[in-house]
Coordinates of C-alpha atoms in Angstrom, one line a residue:
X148 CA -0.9 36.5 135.4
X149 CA -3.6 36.2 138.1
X150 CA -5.8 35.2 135.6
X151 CA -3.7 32.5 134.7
X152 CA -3.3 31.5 138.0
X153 CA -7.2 31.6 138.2
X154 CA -7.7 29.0 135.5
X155 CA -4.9 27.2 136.5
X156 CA -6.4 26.6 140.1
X157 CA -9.8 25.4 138.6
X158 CA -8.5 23.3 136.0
X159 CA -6.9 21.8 139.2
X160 CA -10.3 22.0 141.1
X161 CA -12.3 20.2 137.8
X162 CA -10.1 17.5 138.0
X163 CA -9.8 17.0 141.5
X164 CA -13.3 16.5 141.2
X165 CA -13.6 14.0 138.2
X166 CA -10.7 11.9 140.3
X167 CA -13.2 11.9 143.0
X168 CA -16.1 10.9 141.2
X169 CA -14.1 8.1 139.4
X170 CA -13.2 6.9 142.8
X171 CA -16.9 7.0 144.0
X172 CA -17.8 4.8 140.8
X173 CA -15.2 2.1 141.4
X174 CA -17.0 2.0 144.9
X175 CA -20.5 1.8 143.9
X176 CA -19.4 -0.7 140.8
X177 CA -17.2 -3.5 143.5
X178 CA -20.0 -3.0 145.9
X179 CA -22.5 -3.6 143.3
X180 CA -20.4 -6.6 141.4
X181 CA -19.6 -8.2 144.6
X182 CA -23.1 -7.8 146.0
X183 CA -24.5 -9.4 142.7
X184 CA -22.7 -12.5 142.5
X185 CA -23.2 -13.0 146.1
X186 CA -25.6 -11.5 148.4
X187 CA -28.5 -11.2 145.6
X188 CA -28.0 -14.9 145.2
X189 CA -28.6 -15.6 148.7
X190 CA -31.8 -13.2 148.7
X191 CA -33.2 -15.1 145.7
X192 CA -32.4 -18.7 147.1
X193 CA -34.3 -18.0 150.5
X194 CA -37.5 -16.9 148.1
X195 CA -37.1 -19.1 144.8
X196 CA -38.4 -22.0 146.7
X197 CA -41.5 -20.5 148.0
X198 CA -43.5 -20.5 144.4
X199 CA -42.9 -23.6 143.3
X200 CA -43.1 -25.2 146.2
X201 CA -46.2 -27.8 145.4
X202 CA -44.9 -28.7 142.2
X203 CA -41.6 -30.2 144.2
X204 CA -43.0 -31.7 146.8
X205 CA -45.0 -33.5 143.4
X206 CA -42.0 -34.0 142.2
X207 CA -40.7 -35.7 145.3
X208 CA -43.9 -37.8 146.2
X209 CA -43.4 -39.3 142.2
X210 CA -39.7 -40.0 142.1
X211 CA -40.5 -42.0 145.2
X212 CA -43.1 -44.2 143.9
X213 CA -40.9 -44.8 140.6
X214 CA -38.3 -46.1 143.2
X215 CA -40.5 -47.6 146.1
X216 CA -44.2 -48.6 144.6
X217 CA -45.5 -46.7 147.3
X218 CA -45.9 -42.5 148.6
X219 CA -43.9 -40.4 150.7
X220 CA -46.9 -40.0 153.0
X221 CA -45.9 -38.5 156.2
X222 CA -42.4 -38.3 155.6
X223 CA -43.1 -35.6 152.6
X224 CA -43.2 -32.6 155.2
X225 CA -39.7 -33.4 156.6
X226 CA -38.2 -34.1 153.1
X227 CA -39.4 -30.6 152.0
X228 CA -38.1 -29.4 155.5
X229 CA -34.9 -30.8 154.9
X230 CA -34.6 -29.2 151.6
X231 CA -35.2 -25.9 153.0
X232 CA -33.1 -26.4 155.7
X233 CA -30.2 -28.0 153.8
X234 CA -29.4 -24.4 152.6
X235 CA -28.1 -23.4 156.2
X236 CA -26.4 -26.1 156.9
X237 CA -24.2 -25.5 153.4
X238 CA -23.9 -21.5 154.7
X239 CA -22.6 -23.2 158.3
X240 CA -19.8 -24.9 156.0
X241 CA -19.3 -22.1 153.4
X242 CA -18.5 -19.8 156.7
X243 CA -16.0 -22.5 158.3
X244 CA -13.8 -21.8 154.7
X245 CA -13.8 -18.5 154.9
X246 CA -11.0 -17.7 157.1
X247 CA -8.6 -20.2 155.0
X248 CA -9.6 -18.4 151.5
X249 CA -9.7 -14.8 152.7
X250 CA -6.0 -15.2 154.0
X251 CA -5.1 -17.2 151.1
X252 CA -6.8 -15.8 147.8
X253 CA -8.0 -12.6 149.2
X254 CA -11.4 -10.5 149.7
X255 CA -11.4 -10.3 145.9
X256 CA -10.0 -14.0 144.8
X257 CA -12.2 -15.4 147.3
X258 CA -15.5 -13.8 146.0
X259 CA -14.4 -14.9 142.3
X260 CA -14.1 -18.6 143.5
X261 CA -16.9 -18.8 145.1
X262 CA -18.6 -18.3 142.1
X263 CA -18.1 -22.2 140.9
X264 CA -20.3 -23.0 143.6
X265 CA -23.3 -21.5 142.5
X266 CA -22.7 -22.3 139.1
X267 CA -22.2 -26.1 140.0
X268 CA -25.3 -25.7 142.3
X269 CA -27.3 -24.4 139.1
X270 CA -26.6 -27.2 137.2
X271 CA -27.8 -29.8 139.4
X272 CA -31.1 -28.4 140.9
X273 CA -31.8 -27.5 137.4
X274 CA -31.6 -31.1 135.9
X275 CA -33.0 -33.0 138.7
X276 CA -36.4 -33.1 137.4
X277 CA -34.9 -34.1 134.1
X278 CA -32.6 -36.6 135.9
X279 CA -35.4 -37.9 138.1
X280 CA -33.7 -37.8 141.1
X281 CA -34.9 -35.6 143.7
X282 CA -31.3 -35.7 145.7
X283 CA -29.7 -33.1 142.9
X284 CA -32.3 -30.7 144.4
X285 CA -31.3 -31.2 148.3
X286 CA -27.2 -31.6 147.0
X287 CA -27.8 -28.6 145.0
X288 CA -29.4 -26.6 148.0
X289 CA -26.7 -27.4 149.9
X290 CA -23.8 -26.5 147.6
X291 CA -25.7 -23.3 147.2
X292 CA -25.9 -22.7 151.0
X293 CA -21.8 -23.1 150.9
X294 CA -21.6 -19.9 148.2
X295 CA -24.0 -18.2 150.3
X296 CA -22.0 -18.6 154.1
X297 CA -18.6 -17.6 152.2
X298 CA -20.2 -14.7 150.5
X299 CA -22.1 -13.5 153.0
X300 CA -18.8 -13.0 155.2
X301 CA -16.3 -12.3 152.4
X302 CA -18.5 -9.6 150.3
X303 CA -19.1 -7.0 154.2
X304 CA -15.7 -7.9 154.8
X305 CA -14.3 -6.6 151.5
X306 CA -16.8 -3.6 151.3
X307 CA -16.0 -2.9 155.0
X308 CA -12.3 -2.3 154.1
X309 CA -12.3 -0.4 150.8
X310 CA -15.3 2.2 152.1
X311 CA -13.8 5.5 153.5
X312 CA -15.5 6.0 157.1
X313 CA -18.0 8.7 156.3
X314 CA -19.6 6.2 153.5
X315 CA -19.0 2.8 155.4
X316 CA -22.2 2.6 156.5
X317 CA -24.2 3.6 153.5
X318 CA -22.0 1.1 150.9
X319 CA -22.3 -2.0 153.5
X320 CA -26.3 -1.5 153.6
X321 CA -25.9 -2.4 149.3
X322 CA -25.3 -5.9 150.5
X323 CA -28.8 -5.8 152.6
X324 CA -30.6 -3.9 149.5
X325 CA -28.9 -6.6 146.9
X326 CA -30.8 -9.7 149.0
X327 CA -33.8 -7.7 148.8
X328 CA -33.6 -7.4 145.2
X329 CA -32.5 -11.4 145.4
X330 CA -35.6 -12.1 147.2
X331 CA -38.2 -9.9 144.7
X332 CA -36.3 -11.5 141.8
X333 CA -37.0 -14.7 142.8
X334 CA -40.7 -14.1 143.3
X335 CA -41.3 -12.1 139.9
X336 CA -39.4 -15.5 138.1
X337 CA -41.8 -17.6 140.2
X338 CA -45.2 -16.2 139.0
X339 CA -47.2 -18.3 136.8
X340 CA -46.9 -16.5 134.1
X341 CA -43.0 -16.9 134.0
X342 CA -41.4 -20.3 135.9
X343 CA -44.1 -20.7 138.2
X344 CA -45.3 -23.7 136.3
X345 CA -45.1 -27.2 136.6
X346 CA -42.7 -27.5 133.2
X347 CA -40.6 -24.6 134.0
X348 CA -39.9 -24.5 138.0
X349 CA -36.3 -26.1 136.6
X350 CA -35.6 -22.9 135.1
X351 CA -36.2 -20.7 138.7
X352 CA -33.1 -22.8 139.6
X353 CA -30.7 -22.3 136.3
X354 CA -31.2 -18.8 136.2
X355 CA -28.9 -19.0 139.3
X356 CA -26.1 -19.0 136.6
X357 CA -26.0 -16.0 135.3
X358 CA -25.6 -13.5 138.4
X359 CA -22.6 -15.7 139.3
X360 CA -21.1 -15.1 135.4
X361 CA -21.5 -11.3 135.8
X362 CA -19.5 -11.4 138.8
X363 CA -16.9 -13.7 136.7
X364 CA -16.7 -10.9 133.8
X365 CA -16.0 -8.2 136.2
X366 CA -14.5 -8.4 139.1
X367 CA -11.3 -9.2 137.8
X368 CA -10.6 -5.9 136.9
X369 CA -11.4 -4.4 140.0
X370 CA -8.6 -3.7 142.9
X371 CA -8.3 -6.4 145.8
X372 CA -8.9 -4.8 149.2
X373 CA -6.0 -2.3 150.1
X374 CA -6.0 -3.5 154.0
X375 CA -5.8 -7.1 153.1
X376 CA -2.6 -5.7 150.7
X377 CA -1.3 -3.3 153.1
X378 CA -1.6 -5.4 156.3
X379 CA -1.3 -8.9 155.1
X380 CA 0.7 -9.4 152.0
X381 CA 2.9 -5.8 153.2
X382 CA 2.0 -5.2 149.5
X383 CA 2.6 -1.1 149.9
X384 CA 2.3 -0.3 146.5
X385 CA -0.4 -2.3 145.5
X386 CA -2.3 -0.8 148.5
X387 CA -1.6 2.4 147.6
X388 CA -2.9 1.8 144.1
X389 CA -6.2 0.0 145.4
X390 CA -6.6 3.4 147.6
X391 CA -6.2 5.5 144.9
X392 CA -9.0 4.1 142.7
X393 CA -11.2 3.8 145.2
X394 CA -10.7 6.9 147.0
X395 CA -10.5 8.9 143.3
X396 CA -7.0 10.3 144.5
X397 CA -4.0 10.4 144.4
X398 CA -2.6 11.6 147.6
X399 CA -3.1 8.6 150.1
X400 CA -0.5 8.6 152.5
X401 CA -2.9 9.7 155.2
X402 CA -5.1 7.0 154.5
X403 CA -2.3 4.9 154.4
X404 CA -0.6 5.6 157.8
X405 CA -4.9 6.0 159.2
X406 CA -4.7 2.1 158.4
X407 CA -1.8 1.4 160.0
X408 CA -2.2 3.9 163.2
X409 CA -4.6 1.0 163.4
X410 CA -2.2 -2.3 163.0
X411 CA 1.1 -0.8 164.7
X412 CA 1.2 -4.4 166.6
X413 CA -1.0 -6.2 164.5
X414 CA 1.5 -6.6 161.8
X415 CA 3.9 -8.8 163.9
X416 CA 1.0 -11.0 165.2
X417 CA -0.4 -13.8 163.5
X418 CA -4.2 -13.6 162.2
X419 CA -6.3 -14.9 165.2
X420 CA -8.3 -18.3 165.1
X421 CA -11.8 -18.4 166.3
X422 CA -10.4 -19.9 169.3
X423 CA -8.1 -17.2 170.6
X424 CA -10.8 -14.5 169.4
X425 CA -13.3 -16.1 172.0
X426 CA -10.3 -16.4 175.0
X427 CA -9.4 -12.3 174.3
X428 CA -11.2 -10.7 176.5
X429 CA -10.0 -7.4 175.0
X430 CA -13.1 -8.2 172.4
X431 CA -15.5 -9.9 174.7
X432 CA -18.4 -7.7 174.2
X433 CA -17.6 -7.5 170.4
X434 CA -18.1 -10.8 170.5
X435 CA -21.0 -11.1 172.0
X436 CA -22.9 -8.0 170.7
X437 CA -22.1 -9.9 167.3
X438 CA -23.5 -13.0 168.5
X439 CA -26.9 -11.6 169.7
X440 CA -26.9 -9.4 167.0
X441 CA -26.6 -12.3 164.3
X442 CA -28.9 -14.7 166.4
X443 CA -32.1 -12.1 166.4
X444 CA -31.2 -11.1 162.6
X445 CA -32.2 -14.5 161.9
X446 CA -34.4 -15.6 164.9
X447 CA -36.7 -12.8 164.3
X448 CA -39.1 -14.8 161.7
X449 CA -38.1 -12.5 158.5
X450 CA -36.9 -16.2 156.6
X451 CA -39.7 -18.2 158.1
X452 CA -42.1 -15.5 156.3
X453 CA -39.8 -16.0 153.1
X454 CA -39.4 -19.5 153.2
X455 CA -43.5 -20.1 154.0
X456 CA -45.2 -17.0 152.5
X457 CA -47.7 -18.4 150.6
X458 CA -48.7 -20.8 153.2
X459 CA -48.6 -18.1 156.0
X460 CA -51.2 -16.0 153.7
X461 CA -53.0 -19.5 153.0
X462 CA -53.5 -19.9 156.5
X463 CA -54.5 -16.0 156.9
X464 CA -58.0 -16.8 154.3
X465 CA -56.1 -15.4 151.1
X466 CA -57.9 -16.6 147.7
X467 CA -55.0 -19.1 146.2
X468 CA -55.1 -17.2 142.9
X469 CA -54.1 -13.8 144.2
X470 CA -50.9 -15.5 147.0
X471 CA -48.5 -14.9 144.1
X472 CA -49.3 -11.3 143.6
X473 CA -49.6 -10.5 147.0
X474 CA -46.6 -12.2 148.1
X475 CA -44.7 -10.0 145.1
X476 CA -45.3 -6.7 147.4
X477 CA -43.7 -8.4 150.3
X478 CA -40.5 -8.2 148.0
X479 CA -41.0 -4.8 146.5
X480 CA -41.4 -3.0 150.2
X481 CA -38.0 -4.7 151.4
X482 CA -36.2 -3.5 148.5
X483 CA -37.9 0.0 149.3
X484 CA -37.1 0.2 153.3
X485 CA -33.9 -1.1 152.3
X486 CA -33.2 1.5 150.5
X487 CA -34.4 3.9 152.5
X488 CA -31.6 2.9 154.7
X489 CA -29.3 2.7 153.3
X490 CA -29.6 6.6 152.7
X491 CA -30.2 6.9 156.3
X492 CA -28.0 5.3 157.7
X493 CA -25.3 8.0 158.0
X494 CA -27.6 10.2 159.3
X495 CA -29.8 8.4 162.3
X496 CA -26.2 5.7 162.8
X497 CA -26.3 2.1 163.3
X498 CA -28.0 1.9 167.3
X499 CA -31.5 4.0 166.4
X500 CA -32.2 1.8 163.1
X501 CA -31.4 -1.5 164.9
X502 CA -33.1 -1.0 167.9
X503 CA -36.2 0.7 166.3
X504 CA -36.6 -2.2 163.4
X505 CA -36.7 -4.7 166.1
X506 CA -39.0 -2.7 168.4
X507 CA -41.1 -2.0 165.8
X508 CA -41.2 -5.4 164.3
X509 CA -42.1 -7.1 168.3
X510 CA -45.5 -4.4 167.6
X511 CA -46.3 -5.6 164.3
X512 CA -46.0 -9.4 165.3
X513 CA -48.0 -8.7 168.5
X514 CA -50.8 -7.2 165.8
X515 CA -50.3 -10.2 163.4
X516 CA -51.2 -12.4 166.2
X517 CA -54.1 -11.0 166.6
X518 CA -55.4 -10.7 163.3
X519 CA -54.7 -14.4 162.6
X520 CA -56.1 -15.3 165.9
X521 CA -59.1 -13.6 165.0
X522 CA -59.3 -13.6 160.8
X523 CA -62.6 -15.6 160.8
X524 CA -64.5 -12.6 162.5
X525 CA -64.7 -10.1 159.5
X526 CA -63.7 -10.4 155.8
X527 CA -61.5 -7.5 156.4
X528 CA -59.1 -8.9 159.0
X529 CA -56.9 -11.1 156.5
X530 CA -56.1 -8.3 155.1
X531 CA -54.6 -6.7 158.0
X532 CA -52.4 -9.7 158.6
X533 CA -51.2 -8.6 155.3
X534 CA -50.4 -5.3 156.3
X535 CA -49.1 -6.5 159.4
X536 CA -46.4 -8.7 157.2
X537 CA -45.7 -6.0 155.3
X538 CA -45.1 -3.9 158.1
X539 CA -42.6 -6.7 159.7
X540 CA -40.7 -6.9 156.7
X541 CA -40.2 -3.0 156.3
X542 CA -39.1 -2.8 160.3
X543 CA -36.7 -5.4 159.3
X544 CA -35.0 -3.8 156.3
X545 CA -34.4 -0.4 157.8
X546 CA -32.1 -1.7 160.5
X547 CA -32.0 -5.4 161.2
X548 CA -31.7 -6.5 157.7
X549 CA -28.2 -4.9 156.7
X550 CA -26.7 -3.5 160.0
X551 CA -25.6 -6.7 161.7
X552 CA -23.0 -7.8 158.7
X553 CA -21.8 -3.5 158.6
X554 CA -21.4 -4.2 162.5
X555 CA -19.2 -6.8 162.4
X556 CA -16.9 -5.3 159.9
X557 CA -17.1 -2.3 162.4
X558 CA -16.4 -3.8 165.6
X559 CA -12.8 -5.8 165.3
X560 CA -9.3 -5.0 163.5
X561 CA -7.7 -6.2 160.9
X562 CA -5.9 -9.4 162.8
X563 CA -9.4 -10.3 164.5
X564 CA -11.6 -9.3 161.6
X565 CA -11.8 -13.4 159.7
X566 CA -12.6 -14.8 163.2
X567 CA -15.3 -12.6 163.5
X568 CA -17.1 -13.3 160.6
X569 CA -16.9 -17.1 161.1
X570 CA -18.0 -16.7 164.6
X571 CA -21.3 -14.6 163.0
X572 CA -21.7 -16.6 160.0
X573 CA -21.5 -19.3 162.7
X574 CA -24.2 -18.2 164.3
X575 CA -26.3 -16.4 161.2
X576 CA -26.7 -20.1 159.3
X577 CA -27.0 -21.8 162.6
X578 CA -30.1 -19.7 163.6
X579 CA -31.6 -20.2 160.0
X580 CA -31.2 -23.6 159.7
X581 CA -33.2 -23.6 163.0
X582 CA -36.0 -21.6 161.8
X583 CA -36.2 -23.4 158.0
X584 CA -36.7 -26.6 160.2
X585 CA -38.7 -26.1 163.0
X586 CA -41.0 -23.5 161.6
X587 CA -43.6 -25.6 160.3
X588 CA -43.7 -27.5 163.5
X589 CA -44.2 -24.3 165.3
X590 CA -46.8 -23.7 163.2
X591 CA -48.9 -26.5 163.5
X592 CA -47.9 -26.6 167.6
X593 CA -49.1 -23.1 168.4
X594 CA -51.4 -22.1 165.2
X595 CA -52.2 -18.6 164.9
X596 CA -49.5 -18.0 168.1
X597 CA -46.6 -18.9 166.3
X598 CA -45.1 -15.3 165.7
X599 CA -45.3 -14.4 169.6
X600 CA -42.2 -16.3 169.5
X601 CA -40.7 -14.2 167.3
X602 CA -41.9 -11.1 168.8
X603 CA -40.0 -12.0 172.2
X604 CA -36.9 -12.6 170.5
X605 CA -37.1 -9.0 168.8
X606 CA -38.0 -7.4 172.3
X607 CA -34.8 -9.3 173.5
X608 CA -32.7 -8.4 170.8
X609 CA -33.8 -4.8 170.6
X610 CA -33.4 -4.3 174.5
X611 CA -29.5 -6.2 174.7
X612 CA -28.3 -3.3 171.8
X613 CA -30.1 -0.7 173.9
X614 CA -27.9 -0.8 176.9
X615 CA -24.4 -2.6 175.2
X616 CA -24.1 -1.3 171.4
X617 CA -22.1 1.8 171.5
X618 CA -22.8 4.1 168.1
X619 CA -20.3 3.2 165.0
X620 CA -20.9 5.9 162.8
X621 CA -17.9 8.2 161.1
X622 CA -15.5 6.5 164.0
X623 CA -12.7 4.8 162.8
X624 CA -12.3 0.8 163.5
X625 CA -9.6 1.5 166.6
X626 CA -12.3 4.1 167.9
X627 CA -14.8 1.7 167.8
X628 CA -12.9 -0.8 169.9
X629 CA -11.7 2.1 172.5
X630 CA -15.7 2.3 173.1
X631 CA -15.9 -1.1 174.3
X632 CA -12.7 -1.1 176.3
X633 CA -14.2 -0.2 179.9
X634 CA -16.9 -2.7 179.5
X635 CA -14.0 -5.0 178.4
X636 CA -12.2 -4.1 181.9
X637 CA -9.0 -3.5 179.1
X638 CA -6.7 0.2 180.0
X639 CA -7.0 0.4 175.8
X640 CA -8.6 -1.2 172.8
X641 CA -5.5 -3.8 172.0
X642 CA -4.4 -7.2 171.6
X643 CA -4.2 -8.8 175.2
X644 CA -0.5 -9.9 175.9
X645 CA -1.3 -13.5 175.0
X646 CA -1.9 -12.8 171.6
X647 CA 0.5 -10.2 171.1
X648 CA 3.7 -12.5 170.4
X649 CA 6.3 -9.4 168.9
X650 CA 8.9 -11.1 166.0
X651 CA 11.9 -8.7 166.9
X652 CA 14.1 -10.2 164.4
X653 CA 11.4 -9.7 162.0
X654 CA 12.6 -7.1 159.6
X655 CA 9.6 -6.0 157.3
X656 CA 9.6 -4.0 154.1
X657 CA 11.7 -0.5 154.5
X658 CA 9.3 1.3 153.2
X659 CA 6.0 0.2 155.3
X660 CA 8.4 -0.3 158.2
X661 CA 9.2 3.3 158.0
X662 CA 5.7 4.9 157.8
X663 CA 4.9 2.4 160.8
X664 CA 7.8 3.6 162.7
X665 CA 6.6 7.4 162.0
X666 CA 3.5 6.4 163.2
X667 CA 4.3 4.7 166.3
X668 CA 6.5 7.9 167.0
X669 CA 3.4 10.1 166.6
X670 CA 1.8 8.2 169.2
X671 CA 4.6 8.4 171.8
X672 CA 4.7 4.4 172.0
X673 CA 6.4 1.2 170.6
X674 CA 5.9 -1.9 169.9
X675 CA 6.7 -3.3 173.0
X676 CA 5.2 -1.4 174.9
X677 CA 1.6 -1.2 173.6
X678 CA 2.2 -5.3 174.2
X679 CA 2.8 -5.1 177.8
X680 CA -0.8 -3.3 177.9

């Protein structure tokens, strides 16, 4: 008999255990299917551009004297500018959808729609040399930059709400190693001996295709986002379903009432626009922790080093013939601090890797700037501006390069959460549109002082988290908001009583209204009074 019992209780164990380790591969798969289709596309478009970047601008100057009998001349440095640029102001747009889609199609719907953009972007950069019309390129760039600001908000957002708190962290730094993989792709396609020639430099732009396809194929058969179920389409079952293959159980009503412990009021008030997000002063320093955050993640000079990497190395004395190669490690030590975070980053928390990337990378710039300023003096310097970009771009990837979208998943609920990410993308494709612009002008303005710039805006950046940004790691979202509510002046982490407009005649599912009333019990409050807070 007990040894019945015996086997009987590690049968049970066994497949606890296999349930588990399904759920953790359905995690790693959504986080790697989402990532692929979106944030490895917007890794590869900030670097496929860099490589064939003469044979454009060729392009360009030709088409133009087909049309006009005469060169671009001057106006060839802001055209190419422009077509840099043009891929921020598409993200600015993509992020300005994102609220609409999410609440209509979902985390998951959304993701699979985007994916006509990039195939529609594929399709015209990749004929325009055929077509002769240099415009596809710049439309194409921008349609691209759309796919890449409703991505970049949707994919965090979805991984941010299907990760169990202990492994939040670690599965929302996948997005960060995924456009590190991006950007080494698209250098290894743009080498000369692949696309990096004059016939093939189409082809860096079609290959855009077939990460979005992959996404297509698999996707679908993945669960939509059990919050997004749960909290906005009162979808029980389905949420409890999504939970269960992603948490590899089968038990989840704690996780269940967890969630809504969290939304006890928020399921009687409407999703919040960007405009009542920025007048809540319950979330004022969410807000503007985001802001800064997603300002120095792009002000820091990680894209201009993307974007102009072979001219930056140029500049530094580099022999032409060994840029490519060179510019290939650059790619190869993101993904590798990238990872390295992401393993990390449950460990050390958010705060230490954010504010020791950007502290390290103000160093490294300070260094640059002295090597550059002094490359001519011995053969060996350019070579330390080397190591000094390498060293940037590793600072960046442990913290910098994948905290800030983790964060703002982190910091706001469920009703706030779409706001949030339009006010970051906002802010993220603002900044880079700035940088892809104006860096070149920089450049030539200050010369070998260009990156001091830079450097201030990491100091800045890494001093403003040192004193506001409380530590998010293993706390749960309405912990995180408690943490900000004495420097929010707020008794508790809620709605304020403008936003918090109760529907009493509102009856909801029995079910989920049940749970939420057993919850509300548990806490010794209701409804109405958690709104006059």
């Amino acid at each position: 008999m007990e040894l019945t019992d015996k086997k009987s209780a590690e049968n049970k164990a066994d497949q606890t255990m296999k349930t588990k380790q399904n759920g953790s591969c359905y995690l790693i798969i959504a986080s790697l299917v989402g990532a692929i289709g979106s944030s490895f596309l917007y890794g590869y478009n900030l670097s496929v551009v860099n490589a064939p970047t003469s044979y454009i601008k060729a392009f360009y100057n030709e088409s133009w004297i087909s049309r006009y009998n005469y060169p671009i001349d001057t106006s060839l440095t802001l055209l190419w500018s422009m077509t840099v640029a043009i891929f921020a102001i598409g993200g600015l747009i993509g992020t300005f959808l994102v609220t609409p889609m999410v609440k209509t199609l979902g985390r998951k719907g959304t993701l699979l729609l985007n994916n006509l953009f990039a195939i529609v972007a594929a399709l015209l950069m990749s004929l325009s040399q055929l077509s002769g019309y240099f415009e596809l390129l710049i439309v194409g760039r921008f349609i691209m930059g759309v796919d890449g600001g409703i991505a970049l908000s949707t994919l965090p957002m979805y991984l941010s709400e299907i990760s169990p708190k202990h492994i939040r962290g670690s599965l929302g730094q996948v997005t960060a190693i995924l456009i590190c993989v991006g950007v080494f792709s698209g250098q290894i396609l743009g080498l000369p001996e692949l696309f990096g020639k004059e016939s093939l430099w189409p082809c860096l732009f079609g290959v855009i295709i077939v990460p979005a396809l992959i996404q297509l194929a698999i996707l679908p058969f993945l669960p939509e986002s059990p919050r997004y179920l749960l909290l906005e389409k009162h979808d029980q079952a389905g949420a409890e379903k999504a939970f269960q293959v992603f948490l590899g159980k089968d038990d989840v009503s704690q996780d269940i009432e967890e969630v809504l412990a969290e939304s006890r009021i928020q399921r009687n008030i409407h999703t919040a626009s960007v405009l009542e997000l920025l007048k809540n002063h319950s979330v004022r320093w969410q807000i503007i922790t985001v802001i800064v955050t997603m300002a120095c993640y792009q002000l820091c000079g990680l894209n201009a080093i993307w974007f102009y990497t072979n001219g930056i190395f140029s500049k530094a004395g580099i022999n032409e013939d060994k840029i490519p190669y060179i510019t290939l490690s650059t790619g190869g030590v993101e993904i590798i601090a990238a990872i390295v975070a992401g393993l990390t980053i449950e460990r050390l928390g958010r705060k230490p890797l954010l504010i020791g990337g950007f502290g390290l990378m103000t160093l490294f710039f300070g260094i640059l700037t002295i090597s550059l300023t002094l490359q001519h003096r011995e053969p060996w310097i350019p070579y330390l501006s080397i190591v000094c970009i390498l060293a940037v771009i590793a600072s960046f990837c442990i913290g910098p390069g994948g905290i800030p979208f983790v964060l703002t998943g982190e910091l706001f609920q469920q009703s706030h959460r779409p706001a949030a990410f339009m006010v970051a993308g906002t802010v993220n494709w603002l900044s880079n549109f700035v940088v892809g612009l104006v860096f070149p002008f920089i450049q030539e303005a200050l010369q070998t002082y260009c990156f001091l710039v830079f450097a201030v805006i990491c100091l800045a950046g890494a001093s403003y988290l040192y004193f506001v940004l409380p530590e998010t790691k293993n706390k749960t979202f309405v912990e995180i908001n408690q943490s900000f509510a004495k420097r929010n002046k707020m008794p508790s982490a809620v709605p304020e009583p403008e936003n918090c407009t109760v529907e009493k005649n509102q009856q909801p599912e029995k079910d989920l209204s049940s749970i939420l009333d057993n919850d509300q019990i548990k806490h010794g409050k209701t409804l109405e009074s958690e709104c006059a807070l």
